[in-house]
Amino acid sequence: MKGMNKMYAQVTLKPGCSIGYHTHIGNGEDYFILKGKALVNDNQEREVTLLPGEHLYCPDGKGHSISNPGSEDLVFMALIINSKPQ
């Protein structure tokens, strides 16, 4: 994947916090839930609840948001992959 990985990070969202809706251009993003409960808006078409061990991929040209509706921290891995090598 040389040149394809733009970001790989562990993210923690406190209860009630979110990463707002955004569109991916030139890359896609995968959220993999490690702890807590996530509410993901998938391209403004549906809302999906994700639990530990589950993931959701947002492809290039699509958008999403993620929030923590729970009472404990939401911890997830975020992987942004470029559509073309950089």
Coordinates of C-alpha atoms in Angstrom, one line a residue:
M1 CA 0.0 0.0 0.0
K2 CA 2.9 2.3 -0.5
G3 CA 1.6 5.8 -1.1
M4 CA -2.0 4.7 -0.5
N5 CA -2.4 5.2 3.3
K6 CA -3.2 8.8 4.1
M7 CA -4.0 8.3 7.8
Y8 CA -4.3 5.5 10.4
A9 CA -5.2 6.6 13.9
Q10 CA -7.0 5.6 17.0
V11 CA -9.7 8.1 17.8
T12 CA -11.6 8.7 21.1
L13 CA -14.9 10.5 21.2
K14 CA -16.3 11.4 24.6
P15 CA -20.1 10.8 25.2
G16 CA -22.2 13.3 23.2
C17 CA -19.3 14.3 20.8
S18 CA -19.1 13.8 17.1
I19 CA -17.1 14.3 13.9
G20 CA -19.4 16.2 11.6
Y21 CA -20.6 15.2 8.2
H22 CA -17.9 15.4 5.6
T23 CA -17.3 14.1 2.0
H24 CA -14.2 12.2 0.9
I25 CA -12.7 13.3 -2.4
G26 CA -9.7 11.3 -3.6
N27 CA -9.8 8.9 -0.7
G28 CA -12.1 6.6 1.3
E29 CA -12.3 6.0 5.1
D30 CA -13.0 3.0 7.2
Y31 CA -14.1 3.2 10.9
F32 CA -13.5 0.1 13.0
I33 CA -15.1 0.2 16.4
L34 CA -12.9 -0.9 19.4
K35 CA -15.0 0.2 22.4
G36 CA -18.4 1.9 22.9
K37 CA -21.3 2.5 20.6
A38 CA -21.1 4.6 17.4
L39 CA -23.9 6.2 15.4
V40 CA -22.7 6.7 11.8
N41 CA -24.6 8.7 9.1
D42 CA -23.7 6.9 5.9
N43 CA -23.9 9.3 3.0
Q44 CA -27.0 11.0 4.4
E45 CA -28.9 7.9 3.3
R46 CA -29.1 5.9 6.6
E47 CA -27.9 5.9 10.2
V48 CA -26.1 2.8 11.3
T49 CA -25.3 1.8 14.9
L50 CA -21.9 0.1 15.2
L51 CA -20.6 -1.9 18.1
P52 CA -17.1 -3.2 19.0
G53 CA -15.8 -5.4 16.2
E54 CA -17.9 -3.8 13.5
H55 CA -16.8 -1.4 10.8
L56 CA -18.2 0.8 8.0
Y57 CA -16.4 1.9 4.9
C58 CA -17.1 5.3 3.2
P59 CA -15.8 5.2 -0.4
D60 CA -14.3 8.0 -2.5
G61 CA -16.9 10.6 -3.4
K62 CA -19.3 9.7 -0.5
G63 CA -19.8 11.3 2.9
H64 CA -20.3 10.3 6.5
S65 CA -20.3 11.4 10.1
I66 CA -19.8 9.6 13.4
S67 CA -21.1 10.4 16.9
N68 CA -21.0 8.9 20.3
P69 CA -24.6 8.5 21.6
G70 CA -23.5 6.3 24.5
S71 CA -22.4 7.0 28.1
E72 CA -18.8 5.7 27.8
D73 CA -16.0 6.8 25.5
L74 CA -16.2 5.6 21.9
V75 CA -12.8 4.4 20.7
F76 CA -12.3 3.5 17.0
M77 CA -9.6 3.1 14.4
A78 CA -9.9 5.5 11.4
L79 CA -8.1 4.5 8.2
I80 CA -8.1 6.9 5.3
I81 CA -6.9 5.3 2.0
N82 CA -6.0 7.4 -1.1
S83 CA -7.8 6.4 -4.3
K84 CA -4.5 6.8 -6.2
P85 CA -0.9 6.5 -4.9
Q86 CA 0.4 9.8 -3.6

